[in-house]
C-alpha cells in the first residue's frame, strides 16, 4: 500500500546524516532534536505546544488521562474508525458511546453526537478518517454548548487543513482542546518506527500532558500523578524533523494520486470515489472507494492476483467488536456504519506512485468491475 523505501532514498543523504549525528551524540532519549522537532511541529500545526510520545495510541490515552476523565464518564466517538481510537476509552474504564458517521465523508455525524449526549458525557473524539476533516466547526459548537472536551484523532490526517465558515483556516489537530497524531511508518508523516504526538494551545493542559507522558513526574523523581512512559526517541525525531519539511509536498503527491483515480473512475456507476468536502482539503491518507453491487472480496482477490494490494478499512466497526461486549453495543442500530463496512475498499496511495502504476491499478479495477 506504500513505498517508504523509494521515499527514503530521495532524502537518504539528509536522513543518514541526521541518524549518524544522533548516534554520535548518544543522546538517544530526549536529545535536543526531540525538542526541535516538537517546536517545528507546533509551528506547522499552528499550536502552542506539542508533546511527542511513543505512538498515536498512547497520544490518545495520555490526552484522556490529562483531561481527568473518571471511570464511567462517557466519550462519544465514531464506531467507524481504527480500534486505537476507541480501545483507549475502554482501557481507561471510560464508556465509549459509538455514533454514526456521514456516509460521504466517513467522519462523525454532528447530529448523531447531539443525540448521544447525556449527563455523563465528558468528551468527543472526532476522527479525521482517511485524511478528510471531521466537521470541526459544528463539533466545537456542540462541545461549547454542552461543556465537553474535544480530542481530535488526527492520526490519518496530518497535513489536512480545515476552513471555517468565516474563512479562517486551521490545520486538523489544532482545533479541538487536544489533537493527537501517529507517526506509524505508513502515515502521511511516517517515522522509521513508532511515534506519536499530542498538541494543545492550553498551557496548563500541556504541562499535565508532558507530566503524564513522563511517569507523572513534575521534577526529577517527584511523581505527582499516575502517568506512563511514552517517549519519541531521538532518532525518530531526527528523521521526522527532516520529513516534516516535505510533508506538504507528500500530501500534494497523495492528492495527485487521488485526482488520477477520481478521473479514471468518474463515470462508473458501481464505484463511488471519495467525497471532498469544501471545508476540508483532503490529505488522502487513504483512497477509499464505496462499491455498489460489486463482489468486494472477489475484487480484492483479483487485484491481489495481479500483485495489487487493497485493504478493507475497516471490516468490523467498533460497536461490533468483541472487546466492547460489556458495553452491549453490538445490537446498536448503525445502518450507515454497517453499510460502509460492507462496501469500502482502499487502493494503494502514497507519495511515490507513477502513471504506469496508476494506469495498471485503475485498468485492473475497471476490468473486474466491468466484466
Ligand atoms: C485513526 C487512528 N487513530 C489512532 C491510531 C494509532 O496510532 P499508532 O499505531 O501510532 O498507535 C491510528 C493508527 O493506525 C489510526 O489510524
mmCIF file of C-alpha atoms and ligand atoms in Angstrom:
data_model
loop_
_atom_site.group_PDB
_atom_site.id
_atom_site.type_symbol
_atom_site.label_atom_id
_atom_site.label_comp_id
_atom_site.label_asym_id
_atom_site.label_seq_id
_atom_site.Cartn_x
_atom_site.Cartn_y
_atom_site.Cartn_z
ATOM 1 C CA UNK A 1 0.000 0.000 0.000
ATOM 2 C CA UNK A 2 3.005 2.322 0.496
ATOM 3 C CA UNK A 3 6.552 2.670 -0.824
ATOM 4 C CA UNK A 4 8.568 4.013 2.079
ATOM 5 C CA UNK A 5 11.810 2.739 0.558
ATOM 6 C CA UNK A 6 11.725 4.985 -2.527
ATOM 7 C CA UNK A 7 10.597 7.863 -0.338
ATOM 8 C CA UNK A 8 13.588 7.260 1.962
ATOM 9 C CA UNK A 9 16.031 7.071 -0.950
ATOM 10 C CA UNK A 10 15.030 10.559 -2.107
ATOM 11 C CA UNK A 11 16.139 12.056 1.236
ATOM 12 C CA UNK A 12 18.698 9.386 2.144
ATOM 13 C CA UNK A 13 21.764 11.636 2.469
ATOM 14 C CA UNK A 14 19.988 14.011 4.837
ATOM 15 C CA UNK A 15 18.353 11.255 6.882
ATOM 16 C CA UNK A 16 21.516 9.164 7.188
ATOM 17 C CA UNK A 17 23.483 12.217 8.328
ATOM 18 C CA UNK A 18 20.869 13.078 10.961
ATOM 19 C CA UNK A 19 20.740 9.498 12.259
ATOM 20 C CA UNK A 20 24.544 9.312 12.498
ATOM 21 C CA UNK A 21 24.541 12.616 14.388
ATOM 22 C CA UNK A 22 22.163 11.125 16.953
ATOM 23 C CA UNK A 23 24.361 8.031 17.255
ATOM 24 C CA UNK A 24 27.483 10.154 17.694
ATOM 25 C CA UNK A 25 25.749 12.331 20.280
ATOM 26 C CA UNK A 26 24.475 9.226 22.126
ATOM 27 C CA UNK A 27 21.530 11.375 23.217
ATOM 28 C CA UNK A 28 19.159 8.596 22.203
ATOM 29 C CA UNK A 29 16.365 9.674 24.506
ATOM 30 C CA UNK A 30 15.191 13.274 24.861
ATOM 31 C CA UNK A 31 18.000 14.691 22.754
ATOM 32 C CA UNK A 32 17.781 18.304 21.627
ATOM 33 C CA UNK A 33 16.352 17.101 18.317
ATOM 34 C CA UNK A 34 13.213 15.890 20.123
ATOM 35 C CA UNK A 35 12.558 19.429 21.380
ATOM 36 C CA UNK A 36 13.430 20.902 17.969
ATOM 37 C CA UNK A 37 11.034 18.574 16.179
ATOM 38 C CA UNK A 38 8.264 19.248 18.653
ATOM 39 C CA UNK A 39 8.743 23.035 18.208
ATOM 40 C CA UNK A 40 8.717 22.648 14.413
ATOM 41 C CA UNK A 41 5.598 20.504 14.509
ATOM 42 C CA UNK A 42 3.881 23.103 16.719
ATOM 43 C CA UNK A 43 4.750 25.758 14.124
ATOM 44 C CA UNK A 44 3.435 23.578 11.308
ATOM 45 C CA UNK A 45 0.168 22.843 13.103
ATOM 46 C CA UNK A 46 -0.210 26.376 14.440
ATOM 47 C CA UNK A 47 -0.408 25.321 18.103
ATOM 48 C CA UNK A 48 1.456 26.465 21.195
ATOM 49 C CA UNK A 49 2.557 23.066 22.480
ATOM 50 C CA UNK A 50 3.366 19.650 21.054
ATOM 51 C CA UNK A 51 4.335 16.771 23.313
ATOM 52 C CA UNK A 52 5.947 13.923 21.392
ATOM 53 C CA UNK A 53 5.189 10.407 22.600
ATOM 54 C CA UNK A 54 5.667 6.759 21.648
ATOM 55 C CA UNK A 55 2.735 6.246 19.261
ATOM 56 C CA UNK A 56 -0.694 7.520 18.280
ATOM 57 C CA UNK A 57 -2.499 5.170 20.652
ATOM 58 C CA UNK A 58 -0.520 6.483 23.636
ATOM 59 C CA UNK A 59 -1.235 10.019 22.424
ATOM 60 C CA UNK A 60 -4.978 9.363 22.746
ATOM 61 C CA UNK A 61 -4.559 7.657 26.109
ATOM 62 C CA UNK A 62 -2.433 10.456 27.558
ATOM 63 C CA UNK A 63 -4.902 13.050 26.240
ATOM 64 C CA UNK A 64 -7.796 11.317 28.013
ATOM 65 C CA UNK A 65 -5.758 10.927 31.215
ATOM 66 C CA UNK A 66 -4.817 14.627 31.175
ATOM 67 C CA UNK A 67 -8.447 15.704 30.968
ATOM 68 C CA UNK A 68 -9.097 13.998 34.296
ATOM 69 C CA UNK A 69 -11.866 11.796 32.935
ATOM 70 C CA UNK A 70 -13.215 9.396 35.557
ATOM 71 C CA UNK A 71 -14.387 5.778 35.248
ATOM 72 C CA UNK A 72 -17.911 5.697 33.864
ATOM 73 C CA UNK A 73 -17.603 9.040 32.060
ATOM 74 C CA UNK A 74 -18.925 8.789 28.533
ATOM 75 C CA UNK A 75 -16.835 9.583 25.485
ATOM 76 C CA UNK A 76 -18.595 9.997 22.148
ATOM 77 C CA UNK A 77 -16.692 8.592 19.193
ATOM 78 C CA UNK A 78 -17.412 7.173 15.761
ATOM 79 C CA UNK A 79 -17.854 3.425 15.503
ATOM 80 C CA UNK A 80 -16.291 3.546 12.036
ATOM 81 C CA UNK A 81 -12.634 4.118 12.929
ATOM 82 C CA UNK A 82 -9.439 2.258 13.721
ATOM 83 C CA UNK A 83 -9.659 0.392 17.013
ATOM 84 C CA UNK A 84 -6.982 2.555 18.709
ATOM 85 C CA UNK A 85 -9.414 5.468 18.958
ATOM 86 C CA UNK A 86 -11.988 3.537 20.927
ATOM 87 C CA UNK A 87 -9.830 0.985 22.720
ATOM 88 C CA UNK A 88 -8.133 3.578 24.930
ATOM 89 C CA UNK A 89 -11.537 4.798 26.105
ATOM 90 C CA UNK A 90 -12.326 1.350 27.481
ATOM 91 C CA UNK A 91 -8.760 0.875 28.741
ATOM 92 C CA UNK A 92 -9.207 3.913 30.999
ATOM 93 C CA UNK A 93 -12.532 2.475 32.220
ATOM 94 C CA UNK A 94 -14.458 5.200 30.445
ATOM 95 C CA UNK A 95 -17.543 4.321 28.430
ATOM 96 C CA UNK A 96 -17.302 4.517 24.649
ATOM 97 C CA UNK A 97 -20.501 5.827 23.081
ATOM 98 C CA UNK A 98 -20.474 4.900 19.426
ATOM 99 C CA UNK A 99 -22.198 7.136 16.944
ATOM 100 C CA UNK A 100 -22.745 7.189 13.214
ATOM 101 C CA UNK A 101 -20.624 8.786 10.550
ATOM 102 C CA UNK A 102 -21.600 10.761 7.493
ATOM 103 C CA UNK A 103 -21.735 8.289 4.573
ATOM 104 C CA UNK A 104 -19.982 10.763 2.258
ATOM 105 C CA UNK A 105 -17.091 11.959 4.435
ATOM 106 C CA UNK A 106 -16.756 8.824 6.625
ATOM 107 C CA UNK A 107 -16.425 11.229 9.590
ATOM 108 C CA UNK A 108 -18.536 11.574 12.737
ATOM 109 C CA UNK A 109 -22.033 12.996 12.248
ATOM 110 C CA UNK A 110 -22.726 16.078 14.441
ATOM 111 C CA UNK A 111 -26.456 15.288 14.660
ATOM 112 C CA UNK A 112 -25.610 11.845 15.997
ATOM 113 C CA UNK A 113 -23.295 13.452 18.576
ATOM 114 C CA UNK A 114 -26.066 15.721 19.861
ATOM 115 C CA UNK A 115 -28.459 12.801 20.192
ATOM 116 C CA UNK A 116 -25.914 10.762 22.161
ATOM 117 C CA UNK A 117 -25.142 13.400 24.808
ATOM 118 C CA UNK A 118 -26.173 12.509 28.376
ATOM 119 C CA UNK A 119 -25.337 13.917 31.795
ATOM 120 C CA UNK A 120 -22.338 11.552 31.833
ATOM 121 C CA UNK A 121 -20.824 12.762 28.552
ATOM 122 C CA UNK A 122 -17.455 14.402 29.072
ATOM 123 C CA UNK A 123 -15.682 14.319 25.735
ATOM 124 C CA UNK A 124 -16.000 13.889 21.978
ATOM 125 C CA UNK A 125 -13.287 12.199 19.930
ATOM 126 C CA UNK A 126 -13.775 13.014 16.243
ATOM 127 C CA UNK A 127 -11.533 11.153 13.803
ATOM 128 C CA UNK A 128 -10.357 12.743 10.556
ATOM 129 C CA UNK A 129 -10.751 9.429 8.817
ATOM 130 C CA UNK A 130 -8.703 8.612 5.718
ATOM 131 C CA UNK A 131 -7.443 12.223 5.746
ATOM 132 C CA UNK A 132 -10.796 14.035 5.472
ATOM 133 C CA UNK A 133 -11.513 16.546 8.217
ATOM 134 C CA UNK A 134 -14.452 15.901 10.536
ATOM 135 C CA UNK A 135 -16.923 18.830 10.712
ATOM 136 C CA UNK A 136 -14.968 20.642 13.412
ATOM 137 C CA UNK A 137 -16.962 23.885 13.406
ATOM 138 C CA UNK A 138 -20.173 22.049 14.266
ATOM 139 C CA UNK A 139 -18.381 19.765 16.728
ATOM 140 C CA UNK A 140 -16.773 22.673 18.612
ATOM 141 C CA UNK A 141 -20.151 24.439 18.784
ATOM 142 C CA UNK A 142 -21.739 21.322 20.321
ATOM 143 C CA UNK A 143 -18.820 20.969 22.735
ATOM 144 C CA UNK A 144 -19.119 24.623 23.813
ATOM 145 C CA UNK A 145 -22.867 24.309 24.314
ATOM 146 C CA UNK A 146 -22.560 21.186 26.470
ATOM 147 C CA UNK A 147 -19.214 21.967 28.102
ATOM 148 C CA UNK A 148 -17.417 18.970 26.625
ATOM 149 C CA UNK A 149 -13.796 18.361 25.704
ATOM 150 C CA UNK A 150 -12.795 17.610 22.133
ATOM 151 C CA UNK A 151 -9.813 15.400 21.323
ATOM 152 C CA UNK A 152 -9.144 15.264 17.579
ATOM 153 C CA UNK A 153 -7.738 11.954 16.419
ATOM 154 C CA UNK A 154 -5.547 13.320 13.642
ATOM 155 C CA UNK A 155 -3.554 10.108 13.078
ATOM 156 C CA UNK A 156 -4.753 9.838 9.473
ATOM 157 C CA UNK A 157 -4.966 13.486 8.511
ATOM 158 C CA UNK A 158 -1.773 15.326 9.322
ATOM 159 C CA UNK A 159 -1.378 17.880 6.535
ATOM 160 C CA UNK A 160 -5.120 18.480 6.172
ATOM 161 C CA UNK A 161 -6.481 21.993 6.583
ATOM 162 C CA UNK A 162 -9.990 22.847 7.745
ATOM 163 C CA UNK A 163 -11.778 26.029 6.656
ATOM 164 C CA UNK A 164 -14.355 27.594 8.983
ATOM 165 C CA UNK A 165 -17.437 29.375 7.616
ATOM 166 C CA UNK A 166 -15.776 32.778 8.235
ATOM 167 C CA UNK A 167 -12.852 31.736 6.043
ATOM 168 C CA UNK A 168 -10.427 31.025 8.913
ATOM 169 C CA UNK A 169 -8.169 28.102 8.119
ATOM 170 C CA UNK A 170 -6.690 25.752 10.701
ATOM 171 C CA UNK A 171 -4.745 22.537 10.460
ATOM 172 C CA UNK A 172 -6.615 19.475 11.678
ATOM 173 C CA UNK A 173 -5.248 18.529 15.091
ATOM 174 C CA UNK A 174 -5.148 22.204 16.150
ATOM 175 C CA UNK A 175 -8.861 22.882 16.540
ATOM 176 C CA UNK A 176 -10.019 20.771 19.497
ATOM 177 C CA UNK A 177 -8.776 21.136 23.083
ATOM 178 C CA UNK A 178 -6.220 18.458 22.243
ATOM 179 C CA UNK A 179 -5.086 16.929 18.940
ATOM 180 C CA UNK A 180 -3.296 13.608 18.667
ATOM 181 C CA UNK A 181 -1.384 12.034 15.825
ATOM 182 C CA UNK A 182 0.610 8.957 14.842
ATOM 183 C CA UNK A 183 3.917 8.674 13.026
ATOM 184 C CA UNK A 184 3.435 4.996 12.151
ATOM 185 C CA UNK A 185 5.646 4.459 9.055
ATOM 186 C CA UNK A 186 2.774 4.412 6.552
ATOM 187 C CA UNK A 187 1.195 7.612 7.862
ATOM 188 C CA UNK A 188 1.390 10.905 5.934
ATOM 189 C CA UNK A 189 4.267 11.874 8.232
ATOM 190 C CA UNK A 190 5.794 8.477 8.932
ATOM 191 C CA UNK A 191 8.753 7.645 11.165
ATOM 192 C CA UNK A 192 11.126 4.693 10.679
ATOM 193 C CA UNK A 193 9.442 3.003 13.603
ATOM 194 C CA UNK A 194 6.771 4.089 16.066
ATOM 195 C CA UNK A 195 5.973 7.612 17.166
ATOM 196 C CA UNK A 196 3.149 9.943 18.083
ATOM 197 C CA UNK A 197 2.385 13.426 19.336
ATOM 198 C CA UNK A 198 -0.155 15.394 21.335
ATOM 199 C CA UNK A 199 -0.853 19.065 20.659
ATOM 200 C CA UNK A 200 -2.693 21.788 22.524
ATOM 201 C CA UNK A 201 -2.896 25.553 22.895
ATOM 202 C CA UNK A 202 -3.633 25.282 26.621
ATOM 203 C CA UNK A 203 -0.531 25.916 28.786
ATOM 204 C CA UNK A 204 -1.859 24.080 31.830
ATOM 205 C CA UNK A 205 -3.029 21.102 29.821
ATOM 206 C CA UNK A 206 0.346 20.978 28.053
ATOM 207 C CA UNK A 207 2.149 20.759 31.394
ATOM 208 C CA UNK A 208 -0.159 17.935 32.501
ATOM 209 C CA UNK A 209 0.240 16.059 29.204
ATOM 210 C CA UNK A 210 4.023 16.328 29.471
ATOM 211 C CA UNK A 211 3.970 15.127 33.053
ATOM 212 C CA UNK A 212 1.709 12.148 32.313
ATOM 213 C CA UNK A 213 3.862 11.058 29.363
ATOM 214 C CA UNK A 214 6.831 11.032 31.742
ATOM 215 C CA UNK A 215 5.701 8.882 34.700
ATOM 216 C CA UNK A 216 3.635 11.727 36.158
ATOM 217 C CA UNK A 217 6.872 13.461 37.042
ATOM 218 C CA UNK A 218 6.773 17.180 37.920
ATOM 219 C CA UNK A 219 10.503 17.377 38.686
ATOM 220 C CA UNK A 220 13.090 14.618 38.732
ATOM 221 C CA UNK A 221 11.931 11.772 40.997
ATOM 222 C CA UNK A 222 8.839 13.671 42.166
ATOM 223 C CA UNK A 223 5.749 11.981 40.735
ATOM 224 C CA UNK A 224 2.531 13.920 41.236
ATOM 225 C CA UNK A 225 0.083 11.799 39.263
ATOM 226 C CA UNK A 226 -0.023 8.300 37.848
ATOM 227 C CA UNK A 227 1.402 8.543 34.367
ATOM 228 C CA UNK A 228 3.098 6.317 31.837
ATOM 229 C CA UNK A 229 6.360 6.090 29.950
ATOM 230 C CA UNK A 230 5.763 7.298 26.431
ATOM 231 C CA UNK A 231 8.672 8.831 24.544
ATOM 232 C CA UNK A 232 9.590 9.611 20.959
ATOM 233 C CA UNK A 233 13.242 8.611 20.633
ATOM 234 C CA UNK A 234 15.834 10.992 19.211
ATOM 235 C CA UNK A 235 16.445 9.027 16.012
ATOM 236 C CA UNK A 236 12.760 9.078 15.105
ATOM 237 C CA UNK A 237 12.604 12.790 15.952
ATOM 238 C CA UNK A 238 15.616 13.472 13.705
ATOM 239 C CA UNK A 239 14.010 11.597 10.797
ATOM 240 C CA UNK A 240 10.609 13.178 11.364
ATOM 241 C CA UNK A 241 12.117 16.663 11.522
ATOM 242 C CA UNK A 242 13.505 16.159 8.020
ATOM 243 C CA UNK A 243 10.307 14.604 6.705
ATOM 244 C CA UNK A 244 8.185 17.399 8.213
ATOM 245 C CA UNK A 245 9.798 19.816 5.728
ATOM 246 C CA UNK A 246 8.462 17.592 2.937
ATOM 247 C CA UNK A 247 5.017 16.974 4.437
ATOM 248 C CA UNK A 248 3.105 19.421 2.231
ATOM 249 C CA UNK A 249 4.820 18.009 -0.835
ATOM 250 C CA UNK A 250 3.944 14.460 0.330
ATOM 251 C CA UNK A 251 0.307 15.419 0.796
ATOM 252 C CA UNK A 252 0.269 17.114 -2.635
ATOM 253 C CA UNK A 253 1.606 13.886 -4.182
ATOM 254 C CA UNK A 254 -1.173 11.926 -2.461
ATOM 255 C CA UNK A 255 -3.746 14.394 -3.814
ATOM 256 C CA UNK A 256 -2.429 13.904 -7.367
ATOM 257 C CA UNK A 257 -2.832 10.147 -6.994
ATOM 258 C CA UNK A 258 -6.401 10.748 -5.782
ATOM 259 C CA UNK A 259 -7.054 13.032 -8.785
ATOM 260 C CA UNK A 260 -5.840 10.298 -11.134
ATOM 261 C CA UNK A 261 -8.096 7.676 -9.518
ATOM 262 C CA UNK A 262 -11.058 10.099 -9.434
ATOM 263 C CA UNK A 263 -10.754 10.714 -13.160
ATOM 264 C CA UNK A 264 -10.384 7.040 -14.030
ATOM 265 C CA UNK A 265 -13.456 6.017 -12.027
ATOM 266 C CA UNK A 266 -15.580 9.120 -12.666
ATOM 267 C CA UNK A 267 -18.114 7.566 -14.989
ATOM 268 C CA UNK A 268 -18.503 4.221 -13.280
ATOM 269 C CA UNK A 269 -21.874 3.712 -11.590
ATOM 270 C CA UNK A 270 -20.570 0.907 -9.375
ATOM 271 C CA UNK A 271 -17.801 2.983 -7.824
ATOM 272 C CA UNK A 272 -18.240 5.977 -5.567
ATOM 273 C CA UNK A 273 -14.994 7.942 -5.345
ATOM 274 C CA UNK A 274 -14.062 9.794 -2.128
ATOM 275 C CA UNK A 275 -16.080 12.923 -1.404
ATOM 276 C CA UNK A 276 -14.076 16.109 -0.841
ATOM 277 C CA UNK A 277 -15.985 18.456 1.449
ATOM 278 C CA UNK A 278 -15.493 22.184 0.819
ATOM 279 C CA UNK A 279 -14.262 22.763 4.395
ATOM 280 C CA UNK A 280 -11.587 20.058 4.224
ATOM 281 C CA UNK A 281 -8.649 19.874 1.856
ATOM 282 C CA UNK A 282 -8.367 16.109 1.965
ATOM 283 C CA UNK A 283 -4.918 14.785 2.984
ATOM 284 C CA UNK A 284 -5.629 11.395 1.382
ATOM 285 C CA UNK A 285 -4.032 9.082 3.892
ATOM 286 C CA UNK A 286 -6.272 6.519 2.241
ATOM 287 C CA UNK A 287 -8.087 6.464 -1.077
ATOM 288 C CA UNK A 288 -11.274 4.635 -0.232
ATOM 289 C CA UNK A 289 -13.988 3.667 -2.668
ATOM 290 C CA UNK A 290 -17.566 2.675 -1.914
ATOM 291 C CA UNK A 291 -18.588 -0.217 -4.136
ATOM 292 C CA UNK A 292 -22.152 -0.774 -5.312
ATOM 293 C CA UNK A 293 -23.158 -4.243 -6.482
ATOM 294 C CA UNK A 294 -19.572 -5.420 -6.735
ATOM 295 C CA UNK A 295 -18.234 -8.575 -5.115
ATOM 296 C CA UNK A 296 -15.714 -6.825 -2.879
ATOM 297 C CA UNK A 297 -13.828 -9.969 -1.853
ATOM 298 C CA UNK A 298 -13.696 -11.002 -5.497
ATOM 299 C CA UNK A 299 -12.221 -7.627 -6.484
ATOM 300 C CA UNK A 300 -9.688 -7.746 -3.658
ATOM 301 C CA UNK A 301 -8.599 -11.238 -4.691
ATOM 302 C CA UNK A 302 -8.430 -10.271 -8.373
ATOM 303 C CA UNK A 303 -6.223 -7.282 -7.502
ATOM 304 C CA UNK A 304 -4.051 -9.449 -5.257
ATOM 305 C CA UNK A 305 -3.654 -11.975 -8.120
ATOM 306 C CA UNK A 306 -2.309 -9.050 -10.137
ATOM 307 C CA UNK A 307 0.084 -8.008 -7.349
ATOM 308 C CA UNK A 308 -2.028 -5.009 -6.386
ATOM 309 C CA UNK A 309 -2.655 -4.691 -2.665
ATOM 310 C CA UNK A 310 -6.034 -3.422 -1.491
ATOM 311 C CA UNK A 311 -7.314 -3.161 2.059
ATOM 312 C CA UNK A 312 -10.648 -3.064 3.855
ATOM 313 C CA UNK A 313 -10.500 -0.277 6.435
ATOM 314 C CA UNK A 314 -12.483 -1.473 8.439
ATOM 315 C CA UNK A 315 -14.395 -4.730 8.069
ATOM 316 C CA UNK A 316 -15.771 -4.690 11.638
ATOM 317 C CA UNK A 317 -16.902 -1.432 13.230
ATOM 318 C CA UNK A 318 -16.238 -0.612 16.886
ATOM 319 C CA UNK A 319 -19.744 -1.281 18.157
ATOM 320 C CA UNK A 320 -19.486 -4.874 16.879
ATOM 321 C CA UNK A 321 -16.039 -5.639 18.291
ATOM 322 C CA UNK A 322 -15.916 -8.378 20.897
ATOM 323 C CA UNK A 323 -13.704 -6.269 23.165
ATOM 324 C CA UNK A 324 -16.664 -3.957 23.807
ATOM 325 C CA UNK A 325 -19.064 -6.789 24.703
ATOM 326 C CA UNK A 326 -19.651 -5.456 28.201
ATOM 327 C CA UNK A 327 -20.999 -2.183 26.791
ATOM 328 C CA UNK A 328 -23.715 -4.108 24.883
ATOM 329 C CA UNK A 329 -23.094 -2.132 21.737
ATOM 330 C CA UNK A 330 -23.349 -4.995 19.233
ATOM 331 C CA UNK A 331 -27.122 -4.621 18.991
ATOM 332 C CA UNK A 332 -26.870 -0.878 18.372
ATOM 333 C CA UNK A 333 -28.574 0.079 15.130
ATOM 334 C CA UNK A 334 -25.938 1.749 12.964
ATOM 335 C CA UNK A 335 -27.102 1.438 9.348
ATOM 336 C CA UNK A 336 -24.572 3.867 7.851
ATOM 337 C CA UNK A 337 -21.609 2.303 9.604
ATOM 338 C CA UNK A 338 -22.745 -1.241 8.802
ATOM 339 C CA UNK A 339 -23.378 -0.250 5.174
ATOM 340 C CA UNK A 340 -19.879 1.215 4.892
ATOM 341 C CA UNK A 341 -18.111 -1.748 6.491
ATOM 342 C CA UNK A 342 -19.618 -3.926 3.761
ATOM 343 C CA UNK A 343 -18.740 -1.676 0.831
ATOM 344 C CA UNK A 344 -15.448 0.154 1.346
ATOM 345 C CA UNK A 345 -12.160 -0.793 -0.229
ATOM 346 C CA UNK A 346 -8.914 1.216 -0.146
ATOM 347 C CA UNK A 347 -6.468 1.275 -3.046
ATOM 348 C CA UNK A 348 -2.726 1.921 -2.792
ATOM 349 C CA UNK A 349 -1.927 5.596 -2.295
ATOM 350 C CA UNK A 350 1.457 7.063 -1.458
ATOM 351 C CA UNK A 351 3.995 9.645 -2.453
ATOM 352 C CA UNK A 352 5.925 7.550 -4.953
ATOM 353 C CA UNK A 353 3.257 6.354 -7.387
ATOM 354 C CA UNK A 354 3.750 6.927 -11.093
ATOM 355 C CA UNK A 355 1.315 6.978 -14.012
ATOM 356 C CA UNK A 356 2.326 3.494 -15.117
ATOM 357 C CA UNK A 357 1.384 2.026 -11.738
ATOM 358 C CA UNK A 358 -1.804 4.059 -11.610
ATOM 359 C CA UNK A 359 -2.838 3.069 -15.123
ATOM 360 C CA UNK A 360 -2.247 -0.568 -14.252
ATOM 361 C CA UNK A 361 -4.233 -0.387 -11.000
ATOM 362 C CA UNK A 362 -7.170 1.536 -12.474
ATOM 363 C CA UNK A 363 -7.332 -0.720 -15.546
ATOM 364 C CA UNK A 364 -7.398 -3.845 -13.349
ATOM 365 C CA UNK A 365 -10.093 -2.385 -11.050
ATOM 366 C CA UNK A 366 -12.223 -1.484 -14.089
ATOM 367 C CA UNK A 367 -11.543 -4.835 -15.776
ATOM 368 C CA UNK A 368 -13.015 -6.655 -12.766
ATOM 369 C CA UNK A 369 -15.893 -4.271 -12.211
ATOM 370 C CA UNK A 370 -16.978 -4.103 -15.857
ATOM 371 C CA UNK A 371 -16.694 -7.801 -16.576
HETATM 372 C C1 LIG B 1 -7.385 6.764 13.391
HETATM 373 C C2 LIG B 1 -6.187 6.232 14.130
HETATM 374 N N1 LIG B 1 -6.073 6.509 15.436
HETATM 375 C C3 LIG B 1 -5.018 6.081 16.154
HETATM 376 C C4 LIG B 1 -4.031 5.323 15.581
HETATM 377 C C5 LIG B 1 -2.951 4.779 16.442
HETATM 378 O O1 LIG B 1 -1.677 5.111 16.054
HETATM 379 P P1 LIG B 1 -0.427 4.150 16.423
HETATM 380 O O2 LIG B 1 -0.483 2.984 15.508
HETATM 381 O O3 LIG B 1 0.754 5.037 16.194
HETATM 382 O O4 LIG B 1 -0.574 3.778 17.853
HETATM 383 C C6 LIG B 1 -4.095 5.036 14.220
HETATM 384 C C7 LIG B 1 -3.025 4.245 13.582
HETATM 385 O O5 LIG B 1 -3.158 3.453 12.725
HETATM 386 C C8 LIG B 1 -5.208 5.485 13.471
HETATM 387 O O6 LIG B 1 -5.339 5.212 12.166
#
